[in-house]
Amino acid sequence: MTKTAQTTASHHDPRVHVDLRQLLRLAGPARRLSLLPRQPAQSVLNGRHASKLRGRGLNFEELRNYFAGDDIRTIDWKVTARTGEPHVRVYTEERDRPALLLVDQRMSMFFGSRVYMKSVIAAEAAALAAHRLLAQGDRVGGLVFGDDAIAEHRPVRSTAAVHRILASVADANTRLHAARAVPEPGSLSAALKSAGRIAKTNYLILVFSDFDGIDDQTERLLRSLAQHNDVLLFSVADPLADALPEGFRIAISDGELQAEINAADGTVRERIETVTRGRLAKLDHWTRKYGLPFLPLTTTKPALEQLSLLLGQTGRTR
């Protein structure tokens, strides 16, 4: 290991930045979670206010003569009328279902007033989902997006494919730095457009983001995706944005550089609170209007603990 690498390793704080090993270690704990259609009783996806996950699709296998005991609902009436003999259509359940993870690693995610950065919670939550989906036999793909690039991974059912996705997440996360200049912030809509090219029908799409910069285009893209796929919104937020104390000033740092936000300035404070309220109002509206399950994540607790509460646990792992 070079001196530079040793210095970097010694300063690595898993609450500020993630590395690939950190994300790979979540494979074991991920097995306690469930992303299957039949959800644990305590899962938020099992409630009447949230849409349940659809099952895997069916593949047409063959057309054959009707036998006593066959389900009459499978009779192909057109073929039966044409041949004069009853025929049924035989289907087999798909062995897997494609899943696509959208992981936000923009500079807006590089913030945390308590324990973790929002970018770290999104990265770890996405890693837990990727490991769990692979363990249940699904193909896993990902779109890891920052302010200047999107790393695209088509769904594949293999451990190596998941490792490639998580490597992209770790790489994008490592590039987040207080000194990094962002001339033009990246948009969630750009990632959703890419998702639309990949996920045509019966995908499970999981979005891990703070939903900064959402607009009418974002809504149209989410609505389009949700028409033929299951879409879950994991919204990562920091409690500081909910209510700024009077006269509040904060210094933020990534361990090397430091900047100060003066929320004691009424204009600054009002602007921050207005943006936060507007974003939450839009997410709530989309959830009600399109039935998009909304799963809130915070920077105050580990991602595993939060997902265990939101999705429920399937039992102990060995």
PDB file of C-alpha atoms in Angstrom:
ATOM      1  CA  MET A   1       0.000   0.000   0.000  1.00  0.00           C
ATOM      2  CA  THR A   2       1.361   3.431  -0.919  1.00  0.00           C
ATOM      3  CA  LYS A   3       1.767   6.206   1.606  1.00  0.00           C
ATOM      4  CA  THR A   4      -1.137   8.090  -0.005  1.00  0.00           C
ATOM      5  CA  ALA A   5      -3.382   5.014   0.193  1.00  0.00           C
ATOM      6  CA  GLN A   6      -2.403   4.467   3.835  1.00  0.00           C
ATOM      7  CA  THR A   7      -3.285   8.055   4.663  1.00  0.00           C
ATOM      8  CA  THR A   8      -6.629   7.746   2.886  1.00  0.00           C
ATOM      9  CA  ALA A   9      -7.419   4.466   4.656  1.00  0.00           C
ATOM     10  CA  SER A  10      -6.530   5.870   8.065  1.00  0.00           C
ATOM     11  CA  HIS A  11      -8.896   8.810   7.541  1.00  0.00           C
ATOM     12  CA  HIS A  12     -11.770   6.704   6.217  1.00  0.00           C
ATOM     13  CA  ASP A  13     -14.937   7.277   8.236  1.00  0.00           C
ATOM     14  CA  PRO A  14     -17.744   4.845   7.226  1.00  0.00           C
ATOM     15  CA  ARG A  15     -20.319   7.452   8.296  1.00  0.00           C
ATOM     16  CA  VAL A  16     -18.988   9.921   5.717  1.00  0.00           C
ATOM     17  CA  HIS A  17     -17.840   7.700   2.864  1.00  0.00           C
ATOM     18  CA  VAL A  18     -18.401   4.047   1.996  1.00  0.00           C
ATOM     19  CA  ASP A  19     -16.001   1.624   0.367  1.00  0.00           C
ATOM     20  CA  LEU A  20     -16.705  -1.589  -1.514  1.00  0.00           C
ATOM     21  CA  ARG A  21     -15.804  -3.865   1.403  1.00  0.00           C
ATOM     22  CA  GLN A  22     -18.294  -2.033   3.599  1.00  0.00           C
ATOM     23  CA  LEU A  23     -21.076  -2.650   1.065  1.00  0.00           C
ATOM     24  CA  LEU A  24     -20.136  -6.285   0.448  1.00  0.00           C
ATOM     25  CA  ARG A  25     -20.258  -7.064   4.180  1.00  0.00           C
ATOM     26  CA  LEU A  26     -23.992  -6.330   4.131  1.00  0.00           C
ATOM     27  CA  ALA A  27     -24.746  -9.518   2.150  1.00  0.00           C
ATOM     28  CA  GLY A  28     -25.310 -11.617   5.278  1.00  0.00           C
ATOM     29  CA  PRO A  29     -27.584  -9.185   7.178  1.00  0.00           C
ATOM     30  CA  ALA A  30     -29.574  -8.542   3.965  1.00  0.00           C
ATOM     31  CA  ARG A  31     -30.994 -12.070   4.099  1.00  0.00           C
ATOM     32  CA  ARG A  32     -33.184 -11.036   7.040  1.00  0.00           C
ATOM     33  CA  LEU A  33     -35.086  -8.597   4.805  1.00  0.00           C
ATOM     34  CA  SER A  34     -37.902  -9.380   2.375  1.00  0.00           C
ATOM     35  CA  LEU A  35     -38.613  -7.926  -1.061  1.00  0.00           C
ATOM     36  CA  LEU A  36     -40.935 -10.737  -2.144  1.00  0.00           C
ATOM     37  CA  PRO A  37     -44.669 -10.222  -2.871  1.00  0.00           C
ATOM     38  CA  ARG A  38     -45.645 -11.944   0.396  1.00  0.00           C
ATOM     39  CA  GLN A  39     -44.423  -9.428   2.952  1.00  0.00           C
ATOM     40  CA  PRO A  40     -43.878  -9.954   6.705  1.00  0.00           C
ATOM     41  CA  ALA A  41     -46.783  -8.724   8.841  1.00  0.00           C
ATOM     42  CA  GLN A  42     -44.789  -5.748  10.162  1.00  0.00           C
ATOM     43  CA  SER A  43     -43.688  -4.530   6.712  1.00  0.00           C
ATOM     44  CA  VAL A  44     -45.019  -1.168   5.527  1.00  0.00           C
ATOM     45  CA  LEU A  45     -45.631  -2.831   2.143  1.00  0.00           C
ATOM     46  CA  ASN A  46     -48.137  -5.154   3.788  1.00  0.00           C
ATOM     47  CA  GLY A  47     -50.513  -2.370   4.827  1.00  0.00           C
ATOM     48  CA  ARG A  48     -53.675  -1.300   3.096  1.00  0.00           C
ATOM     49  CA  HIS A  49     -52.217   2.153   2.415  1.00  0.00           C
ATOM     50  CA  ALA A  50     -49.298   0.819   0.355  1.00  0.00           C
ATOM     51  CA  SER A  51     -49.424  -1.192  -2.846  1.00  0.00           C
ATOM     52  CA  LYS A  52     -48.086  -4.715  -2.511  1.00  0.00           C
ATOM     53  CA  LEU A  53     -45.322  -6.046  -4.678  1.00  0.00           C
ATOM     54  CA  ARG A  54     -46.485  -7.911  -7.721  1.00  0.00           C
ATOM     55  CA  GLY A  55     -45.343 -11.470  -8.218  1.00  0.00           C
ATOM     56  CA  ARG A  56     -43.117 -12.683 -10.998  1.00  0.00           C
ATOM     57  CA  GLY A  57     -44.630 -12.894 -14.453  1.00  0.00           C
ATOM     58  CA  LEU A  58     -45.711 -15.939 -16.431  1.00  0.00           C
ATOM     59  CA  ASN A  59     -44.122 -17.331 -19.577  1.00  0.00           C
ATOM     60  CA  PHE A  60     -46.283 -19.080 -22.198  1.00  0.00           C
ATOM     61  CA  GLU A  61     -44.970 -22.608 -22.656  1.00  0.00           C
ATOM     62  CA  GLU A  62     -47.362 -24.600 -24.839  1.00  0.00           C
ATOM     63  CA  LEU A  63     -50.847 -25.130 -26.205  1.00  0.00           C
ATOM     64  CA  ARG A  64     -52.226 -28.643 -25.637  1.00  0.00           C
ATOM     65  CA  ASN A  65     -55.432 -30.649 -25.443  1.00  0.00           C
ATOM     66  CA  TYR A  66     -57.593 -30.245 -22.367  1.00  0.00           C
ATOM     67  CA  PHE A  67     -57.321 -33.010 -19.766  1.00  0.00           C
ATOM     68  CA  ALA A  68     -59.741 -33.749 -16.946  1.00  0.00           C
ATOM     69  CA  GLY A  69     -58.725 -31.690 -13.937  1.00  0.00           C
ATOM     70  CA  ASP A  70     -57.244 -28.760 -15.909  1.00  0.00           C
ATOM     71  CA  ASP A  71     -58.342 -25.312 -14.770  1.00  0.00           C
ATOM     72  CA  ILE A  72     -61.104 -24.214 -17.149  1.00  0.00           C
ATOM     73  CA  ARG A  73     -59.772 -20.654 -16.911  1.00  0.00           C
ATOM     74  CA  THR A  74     -56.779 -21.751 -18.994  1.00  0.00           C
ATOM     75  CA  ILE A  75     -58.934 -22.884 -21.937  1.00  0.00           C
ATOM     76  CA  ASP A  76     -58.083 -21.070 -25.169  1.00  0.00           C
ATOM     77  CA  TRP A  77     -61.576 -20.588 -26.560  1.00  0.00           C
ATOM     78  CA  LYS A  78     -60.463 -19.400 -29.993  1.00  0.00           C
ATOM     79  CA  VAL A  79     -58.352 -22.510 -30.628  1.00  0.00           C
ATOM     80  CA  THR A  80     -61.095 -24.686 -29.126  1.00  0.00           C
ATOM     81  CA  ALA A  81     -63.672 -23.220 -31.514  1.00  0.00           C
ATOM     82  CA  ARG A  82     -61.360 -23.563 -34.506  1.00  0.00           C
ATOM     83  CA  THR A  83     -60.370 -27.201 -33.877  1.00  0.00           C
ATOM     84  CA  GLY A  84     -63.565 -28.452 -32.314  1.00  0.00           C
ATOM     85  CA  GLU A  85     -61.602 -29.870 -29.359  1.00  0.00           C
ATOM     86  CA  PRO A  86     -60.877 -28.121 -26.049  1.00  0.00           C
ATOM     87  CA  HIS A  87     -57.333 -26.758 -25.758  1.00  0.00           C
ATOM     88  CA  VAL A  88     -55.586 -25.069 -22.840  1.00  0.00           C
ATOM     89  CA  ARG A  89     -52.686 -22.643 -22.678  1.00  0.00           C
ATOM     90  CA  VAL A  90     -49.902 -23.760 -20.332  1.00  0.00           C
ATOM     91  CA  TYR A  91     -47.774 -21.196 -18.507  1.00  0.00           C
ATOM     92  CA  THR A  92     -44.750 -21.464 -16.247  1.00  0.00           C
ATOM     93  CA  GLU A  93     -43.752 -18.898 -13.639  1.00  0.00           C
ATOM     94  CA  GLU A  94     -40.699 -16.845 -14.507  1.00  0.00           C
ATOM     95  CA  ARG A  95     -37.663 -18.043 -12.599  1.00  0.00           C
ATOM     96  CA  ASP A  96     -36.663 -14.532 -11.709  1.00  0.00           C
ATOM     97  CA  ARG A  97     -37.784 -10.943 -11.911  1.00  0.00           C
ATOM     98  CA  PRO A  98     -35.581  -8.059 -13.026  1.00  0.00           C
ATOM     99  CA  ALA A  99     -34.888  -5.340 -10.485  1.00  0.00           C
ATOM    100  CA  LEU A 100     -33.332  -1.922 -11.056  1.00  0.00           C
ATOM    101  CA  LEU A 101     -31.762   0.173  -8.284  1.00  0.00           C
ATOM    102  CA  LEU A 102     -31.477   3.941  -8.770  1.00  0.00           C
ATOM    103  CA  VAL A 103     -28.853   5.200  -6.321  1.00  0.00           C
ATOM    104  CA  ASP A 104     -28.468   8.955  -5.846  1.00  0.00           C
ATOM    105  CA  GLN A 105     -24.887  10.086  -5.173  1.00  0.00           C
ATOM    106  CA  ARG A 106     -25.185  13.764  -6.085  1.00  0.00           C
ATOM    107  CA  MET A 107     -23.643  16.530  -3.991  1.00  0.00           C
ATOM    108  CA  SER A 108     -27.060  17.261  -2.452  1.00  0.00           C
ATOM    109  CA  MET A 109     -26.711  13.846  -0.773  1.00  0.00           C
ATOM    110  CA  PHE A 110     -23.368  14.777   0.805  1.00  0.00           C
ATOM    111  CA  PHE A 111     -24.889  16.121   4.016  1.00  0.00           C
ATOM    112  CA  GLY A 112     -25.672  14.842   7.500  1.00  0.00           C
ATOM    113  CA  SER A 113     -26.175  16.736  10.751  1.00  0.00           C
ATOM    114  CA  ARG A 114     -26.289  13.716  13.076  1.00  0.00           C
ATOM    115  CA  VAL A 115     -24.620  10.363  12.448  1.00  0.00           C
ATOM    116  CA  TYR A 116     -24.448   9.562   8.731  1.00  0.00           C
ATOM    117  CA  MET A 117     -24.305  11.375   5.424  1.00  0.00           C
ATOM    118  CA  LYS A 118     -27.427  10.957   3.295  1.00  0.00           C
ATOM    119  CA  SER A 119     -25.187   9.525   0.565  1.00  0.00           C
ATOM    120  CA  VAL A 120     -23.984   6.772   2.937  1.00  0.00           C
ATOM    121  CA  ILE A 121     -27.529   5.774   3.963  1.00  0.00           C
ATOM    122  CA  ALA A 122     -28.576   5.590   0.289  1.00  0.00           C
ATOM    123  CA  ALA A 123     -25.495   3.528  -0.604  1.00  0.00           C
ATOM    124  CA  GLU A 124     -25.943   1.032   2.249  1.00  0.00           C
ATOM    125  CA  ALA A 125     -29.711   0.713   1.745  1.00  0.00           C
ATOM    126  CA  ALA A 126     -29.180   0.037  -1.965  1.00  0.00           C
ATOM    127  CA  ALA A 127     -26.489  -2.545  -1.150  1.00  0.00           C
ATOM    128  CA  LEU A 128     -28.838  -4.350   1.249  1.00  0.00           C
ATOM    129  CA  ALA A 129     -31.552  -4.422  -1.419  1.00  0.00           C
ATOM    130  CA  ALA A 130     -29.124  -5.672  -4.087  1.00  0.00           C
ATOM    131  CA  HIS A 131     -27.889  -8.528  -1.892  1.00  0.00           C
ATOM    132  CA  ARG A 132     -31.431  -9.526  -0.924  1.00  0.00           C
ATOM    133  CA  LEU A 133     -32.750  -9.487  -4.485  1.00  0.00           C
ATOM    134  CA  LEU A 134     -29.893 -11.667  -5.676  1.00  0.00           C
ATOM    135  CA  ALA A 135     -30.438 -14.097  -2.775  1.00  0.00           C
ATOM    136  CA  GLN A 136     -34.073 -14.557  -3.764  1.00  0.00           C
ATOM    137  CA  GLY A 137     -33.044 -15.398  -7.331  1.00  0.00           C
ATOM    138  CA  ASP A 138     -33.777 -12.132  -9.145  1.00  0.00           C
ATOM    139  CA  ARG A 139     -31.711 -10.332 -11.740  1.00  0.00           C
ATOM    140  CA  VAL A 140     -30.241  -7.108 -10.373  1.00  0.00           C
ATOM    141  CA  GLY A 141     -29.306  -3.970 -12.296  1.00  0.00           C
ATOM    142  CA  GLY A 142     -28.471  -0.453 -11.248  1.00  0.00           C
ATOM    143  CA  LEU A 143     -28.214   3.195 -12.232  1.00  0.00           C
ATOM    144  CA  VAL A 144     -25.752   5.029 -10.002  1.00  0.00           C
ATOM    145  CA  PHE A 145     -26.028   8.733 -10.702  1.00  0.00           C
ATOM    146  CA  GLY A 146     -24.060  11.747  -9.597  1.00  0.00           C
ATOM    147  CA  ASP A 147     -24.013  15.324 -10.846  1.00  0.00           C
ATOM    148  CA  ASP A 148     -21.987  14.595 -13.955  1.00  0.00           C
ATOM    149  CA  ALA A 149     -22.438  10.922 -14.865  1.00  0.00           C
ATOM    150  CA  ILE A 150     -24.680   7.867 -14.669  1.00  0.00           C
ATOM    151  CA  ALA A 151     -23.170   4.385 -14.310  1.00  0.00           C
ATOM    152  CA  GLU A 152     -25.550   1.941 -15.998  1.00  0.00           C
ATOM    153  CA  HIS A 153     -25.715  -1.761 -15.163  1.00  0.00           C
ATOM    154  CA  ARG A 154     -28.249  -3.970 -16.937  1.00  0.00           C
ATOM    155  CA  PRO A 155     -30.008  -6.577 -14.757  1.00  0.00           C
ATOM    156  CA  VAL A 156     -28.025  -9.823 -14.418  1.00  0.00           C
ATOM    157  CA  ARG A 157     -28.425 -12.673 -11.943  1.00  0.00           C
ATOM    158  CA  SER A 158     -24.892 -13.127 -10.631  1.00  0.00           C
ATOM    159  CA  THR A 159     -22.780 -12.192  -7.633  1.00  0.00           C
ATOM    160  CA  ALA A 160     -20.226 -10.565  -9.926  1.00  0.00           C
ATOM    161  CA  ALA A 161     -22.911  -8.284 -11.373  1.00  0.00           C
ATOM    162  CA  VAL A 162     -23.962  -7.108  -7.912  1.00  0.00           C
ATOM    163  CA  HIS A 163     -20.323  -6.480  -7.025  1.00  0.00           C
ATOM    164  CA  ARG A 164     -19.961  -4.300 -10.138  1.00  0.00           C
ATOM    165  CA  ILE A 165     -23.004  -2.258  -9.146  1.00  0.00           C
ATOM    166  CA  LEU A 166     -21.723  -1.772  -5.613  1.00  0.00           C
ATOM    167  CA  ALA A 167     -18.281  -0.849  -6.928  1.00  0.00           C
ATOM    168  CA  SER A 168     -19.943   1.945  -8.936  1.00  0.00           C
ATOM    169  CA  VAL A 169     -21.800   3.075  -5.811  1.00  0.00           C
ATOM    170  CA  ALA A 170     -18.581   3.140  -3.772  1.00  0.00           C
ATOM    171  CA  ASP A 171     -16.738   4.969  -6.536  1.00  0.00           C
ATOM    172  CA  ALA A 172     -19.425   7.647  -6.876  1.00  0.00           C
ATOM    173  CA  ASN A 173     -19.607   8.013  -3.102  1.00  0.00           C
ATOM    174  CA  THR A 174     -15.850   8.451  -2.773  1.00  0.00           C
ATOM    175  CA  ARG A 175     -15.906  11.294  -5.310  1.00  0.00           C
ATOM    176  CA  LEU A 176     -18.215  13.353  -3.070  1.00  0.00           C
ATOM    177  CA  HIS A 177     -16.063  16.018  -1.476  1.00  0.00           C
ATOM    178  CA  ALA A 178     -16.681  19.427   0.103  1.00  0.00           C
ATOM    179  CA  ALA A 179     -14.237  21.080  -2.312  1.00  0.00           C
ATOM    180  CA  ARG A 180     -15.885  19.627  -5.381  1.00  0.00           C
ATOM    181  CA  ALA A 181     -17.352  22.271  -7.671  1.00  0.00           C
ATOM    182  CA  VAL A 182     -20.679  21.395  -9.301  1.00  0.00           C
ATOM    183  CA  PRO A 183     -21.438  23.858 -12.119  1.00  0.00           C
ATOM    184  CA  GLU A 184     -24.801  22.245 -12.822  1.00  0.00           C
ATOM    185  CA  PRO A 185     -26.402  19.711 -10.446  1.00  0.00           C
ATOM    186  CA  GLY A 186     -27.461  16.379 -11.920  1.00  0.00           C
ATOM    187  CA  SER A 187     -31.147  15.540 -11.979  1.00  0.00           C
ATOM    188  CA  LEU A 188     -33.191  12.596 -10.816  1.00  0.00           C
ATOM    189  CA  SER A 189     -35.177  12.923 -14.035  1.00  0.00           C
ATOM    190  CA  ALA A 190     -32.114  11.999 -16.101  1.00  0.00           C
ATOM    191  CA  ALA A 191     -31.756   8.756 -14.145  1.00  0.00           C
ATOM    192  CA  LEU A 192     -35.482   8.043 -14.498  1.00  0.00           C
ATOM    193  CA  LYS A 193     -35.223   8.490 -18.273  1.00  0.00           C
ATOM    194  CA  SER A 194     -32.462   5.898 -18.354  1.00  0.00           C
ATOM    195  CA  ALA A 195     -34.606   3.614 -16.215  1.00  0.00           C
ATOM    196  CA  GLY A 196     -37.436   3.985 -18.726  1.00  0.00           C
ATOM    197  CA  ARG A 197     -35.204   2.699 -21.516  1.00  0.00           C
ATOM    198  CA  ILE A 198     -34.362  -0.428 -19.519  1.00  0.00           C
ATOM    199  CA  ALA A 199     -37.494  -1.232 -17.501  1.00  0.00           C
ATOM    200  CA  LYS A 200     -40.326  -1.817 -19.951  1.00  0.00           C
ATOM    201  CA  THR A 201     -42.614  -4.043 -17.882  1.00  0.00           C
ATOM    202  CA  ASN A 202     -42.777  -6.093 -14.672  1.00  0.00           C
ATOM    203  CA  TYR A 203     -39.581  -4.663 -13.146  1.00  0.00           C
ATOM    204  CA  LEU A 204     -39.074  -3.869  -9.506  1.00  0.00           C
ATOM    205  CA  ILE A 205     -37.597  -0.353  -9.399  1.00  0.00           C
ATOM    206  CA  LEU A 206     -36.153   1.007  -6.162  1.00  0.00           C
ATOM    207  CA  VAL A 207     -35.172   4.685  -5.945  1.00  0.00           C
ATOM    208  CA  PHE A 208     -32.777   5.760  -3.164  1.00  0.00           C
ATOM    209  CA  SER A 209     -32.590   9.558  -3.168  1.00  0.00           C
ATOM    210  CA  ASP A 210     -33.231  12.790  -1.291  1.00  0.00           C
ATOM    211  CA  PHE A 211     -35.423  13.791  -4.282  1.00  0.00           C
ATOM    212  CA  ASP A 212     -33.692  17.140  -4.583  1.00  0.00           C
ATOM    213  CA  GLY A 213     -34.698  19.101  -7.685  1.00  0.00           C
ATOM    214  CA  ILE A 214     -37.871  17.163  -8.498  1.00  0.00           C
ATOM    215  CA  ASP A 215     -40.312  18.799 -10.911  1.00  0.00           C
ATOM    216  CA  ASP A 216     -43.211  18.044 -13.250  1.00  0.00           C
ATOM    217  CA  GLN A 217     -40.951  16.005 -15.523  1.00  0.00           C
ATOM    218  CA  THR A 218     -39.936  13.840 -12.573  1.00  0.00           C
ATOM    219  CA  GLU A 219     -43.601  13.173 -11.856  1.00  0.00           C
ATOM    220  CA  ARG A 220     -44.347  12.221 -15.475  1.00  0.00           C
ATOM    221  CA  LEU A 221     -41.416   9.822 -15.593  1.00  0.00           C
ATOM    222  CA  LEU A 222     -42.336   8.153 -12.290  1.00  0.00           C
ATOM    223  CA  ARG A 223     -45.955   7.834 -13.383  1.00  0.00           C
ATOM    224  CA  SER A 224     -44.881   6.209 -16.643  1.00  0.00           C
ATOM    225  CA  LEU A 225     -42.594   3.742 -14.865  1.00  0.00           C
ATOM    226  CA  ALA A 226     -45.278   2.853 -12.313  1.00  0.00           C
ATOM    227  CA  GLN A 227     -47.815   1.953 -15.017  1.00  0.00           C
ATOM    228  CA  HIS A 228     -46.091  -1.325 -15.866  1.00  0.00           C
ATOM    229  CA  ASN A 229     -43.621  -1.806 -13.003  1.00  0.00           C
ATOM    230  CA  ASP A 230     -43.473  -1.732  -9.215  1.00  0.00           C
ATOM    231  CA  VAL A 231     -41.714   1.425  -8.004  1.00  0.00           C
ATOM    232  CA  LEU A 232     -40.567   1.931  -4.399  1.00  0.00           C
ATOM    233  CA  LEU A 233     -39.391   5.359  -3.242  1.00  0.00           C
ATOM    234  CA  PHE A 234     -36.779   5.364  -0.472  1.00  0.00           C
ATOM    235  CA  SER A 235     -36.518   9.004   0.565  1.00  0.00           C
ATOM    236  CA  VAL A 236     -33.351   9.876   2.503  1.00  0.00           C
ATOM    237  CA  ALA A 237     -33.678  12.937   4.730  1.00  0.00           C
ATOM    238  CA  ASP A 238     -31.787  14.653   7.527  1.00  0.00           C
ATOM    239  CA  PRO A 239     -33.784  15.796  10.581  1.00  0.00           C
ATOM    240  CA  LEU A 240     -32.112  19.199  10.539  1.00  0.00           C
ATOM    241  CA  ALA A 241     -33.973  20.100   7.344  1.00  0.00           C
ATOM    242  CA  ASP A 242     -37.352  19.527   9.020  1.00  0.00           C
ATOM    243  CA  ALA A 243     -37.033  22.313  11.563  1.00  0.00           C
ATOM    244  CA  LEU A 244     -34.154  24.757  11.872  1.00  0.00           C
ATOM    245  CA  PRO A 245     -33.747  26.193  15.399  1.00  0.00           C
ATOM    246  CA  GLU A 246     -33.911  29.955  15.894  1.00  0.00           C
ATOM    247  CA  GLY A 247     -30.566  31.667  15.378  1.00  0.00           C
ATOM    248  CA  PHE A 248     -29.115  28.425  14.066  1.00  0.00           C
ATOM    249  CA  ARG A 249     -25.617  28.378  12.555  1.00  0.00           C
ATOM    250  CA  ILE A 250     -23.819  25.224  11.511  1.00  0.00           C
ATOM    251  CA  ALA A 251     -20.341  24.395  10.310  1.00  0.00           C
ATOM    252  CA  ILE A 252     -20.200  21.409   7.964  1.00  0.00           C
ATOM    253  CA  SER A 253     -17.064  19.476   7.117  1.00  0.00           C
ATOM    254  CA  ASP A 254     -15.905  16.329   5.336  1.00  0.00           C
ATOM    255  CA  GLY A 255     -12.925  16.027   7.673  1.00  0.00           C
ATOM    256  CA  GLU A 256     -10.675  18.320   5.674  1.00  0.00           C
ATOM    257  CA  LEU A 257     -12.629  21.351   4.448  1.00  0.00           C
ATOM    258  CA  GLN A 258     -15.267  23.297   6.319  1.00  0.00           C
ATOM    259  CA  ALA A 259     -18.137  25.599   5.358  1.00  0.00           C
ATOM    260  CA  GLU A 260     -20.734  27.459   7.388  1.00  0.00           C
ATOM    261  CA  ILE A 261     -24.497  27.801   6.894  1.00  0.00           C
ATOM    262  CA  ASN A 262     -26.033  30.783   8.650  1.00  0.00           C
ATOM    263  CA  ALA A 263     -29.699  29.891   9.188  1.00  0.00           C
ATOM    264  CA  ALA A 264     -29.980  32.791  11.632  1.00  0.00           C
ATOM    265  CA  ASP A 265     -30.495  34.832   8.461  1.00  0.00           C
ATOM    266  CA  GLY A 266     -34.285  34.802   8.062  1.00  0.00           C
ATOM    267  CA  THR A 267     -34.097  34.694   4.275  1.00  0.00           C
ATOM    268  CA  VAL A 268     -31.755  31.693   4.239  1.00  0.00           C
ATOM    269  CA  ARG A 269     -33.818  29.858   6.844  1.00  0.00           C
ATOM    270  CA  GLU A 270     -37.111  30.454   5.053  1.00  0.00           C
ATOM    271  CA  ARG A 271     -35.646  29.319   1.740  1.00  0.00           C
ATOM    272  CA  ILE A 272     -34.367  26.056   3.211  1.00  0.00           C
ATOM    273  CA  GLU A 273     -37.647  25.268   4.981  1.00  0.00           C
ATOM    274  CA  THR A 274     -39.749  26.155   1.922  1.00  0.00           C
ATOM    275  CA  VAL A 275     -37.743  23.807  -0.306  1.00  0.00           C
ATOM    276  CA  THR A 276     -37.999  20.980   2.244  1.00  0.00           C
ATOM    277  CA  ARG A 277     -41.752  21.388   2.761  1.00  0.00           C
ATOM    278  CA  GLY A 278     -42.373  21.553  -0.990  1.00  0.00           C
ATOM    279  CA  ARG A 279     -40.377  18.401  -1.637  1.00  0.00           C
ATOM    280  CA  LEU A 280     -42.205  16.412   1.040  1.00  0.00           C
ATOM    281  CA  ALA A 281     -45.569  17.691  -0.192  1.00  0.00           C
ATOM    282  CA  LYS A 282     -44.820  16.480  -3.728  1.00  0.00           C
ATOM    283  CA  LEU A 283     -43.714  13.048  -2.546  1.00  0.00           C
ATOM    284  CA  ASP A 284     -46.851  12.713  -0.432  1.00  0.00           C
ATOM    285  CA  HIS A 285     -48.981  13.747  -3.429  1.00  0.00           C
ATOM    286  CA  TRP A 286     -47.332  11.160  -5.703  1.00  0.00           C
ATOM    287  CA  THR A 287     -47.793   8.458  -3.089  1.00  0.00           C
ATOM    288  CA  ARG A 288     -51.516   9.161  -2.816  1.00  0.00           C
ATOM    289  CA  LYS A 289     -52.164   9.765  -6.519  1.00  0.00           C
ATOM    290  CA  TYR A 290     -50.146   6.925  -8.055  1.00  0.00           C
ATOM    291  CA  GLY A 291     -49.935   4.448  -5.189  1.00  0.00           C
ATOM    292  CA  LEU A 292     -46.156   4.680  -5.008  1.00  0.00           C
ATOM    293  CA  PRO A 293     -44.955   3.185  -1.703  1.00  0.00           C
ATOM    294  CA  PHE A 294     -42.944   5.766   0.233  1.00  0.00           C
ATOM    295  CA  LEU A 295     -40.277   4.472   2.632  1.00  0.00           C
ATOM    296  CA  PRO A 296     -38.565   7.210   4.681  1.00  0.00           C
ATOM    297  CA  LEU A 297     -34.912   6.868   5.668  1.00  0.00           C
ATOM    298  CA  THR A 298     -33.002   9.141   8.027  1.00  0.00           C
ATOM    299  CA  THR A 299     -29.361   9.944   8.712  1.00  0.00           C
ATOM    300  CA  THR A 300     -29.738   9.199  12.435  1.00  0.00           C
ATOM    301  CA  LYS A 301     -29.730   5.371  12.309  1.00  0.00           C
ATOM    302  CA  PRO A 302     -27.929   2.609  10.380  1.00  0.00           C
ATOM    303  CA  ALA A 303     -29.583   1.657   7.085  1.00  0.00           C
ATOM    304  CA  LEU A 304     -29.933  -1.984   8.158  1.00  0.00           C
ATOM    305  CA  GLU A 305     -31.852  -1.063  11.300  1.00  0.00           C
ATOM    306  CA  GLN A 306     -34.205   1.165   9.311  1.00  0.00           C
ATOM    307  CA  LEU A 307     -34.897  -1.335   6.525  1.00  0.00           C
ATOM    308  CA  SER A 308     -35.491  -4.064   9.105  1.00  0.00           C
ATOM    309  CA  LEU A 309     -38.258  -1.908  10.597  1.00  0.00           C
ATOM    310  CA  LEU A 310     -39.701  -0.805   7.242  1.00  0.00           C
ATOM    311  CA  LEU A 311     -39.642  -4.174   5.454  1.00  0.00           C
ATOM    312  CA  GLY A 312     -39.875  -6.514   8.406  1.00  0.00           C
ATOM    313  CA  GLN A 313     -37.566  -9.435   9.046  1.00  0.00           C
ATOM    314  CA  THR A 314     -37.901 -12.948   7.677  1.00  0.00           C
ATOM    315  CA  GLY A 315     -36.220 -14.537  10.689  1.00  0.00           C
ATOM    316  CA  ARG A 316     -32.718 -15.258  11.934  1.00  0.00           C
ATOM    317  CA  THR A 317     -29.865 -15.914   9.557  1.00  0.00           C
ATOM    318  CA  ARG A 318     -27.150 -18.443  10.144  1.00  0.00           C
TER     319      ARG A 318
END
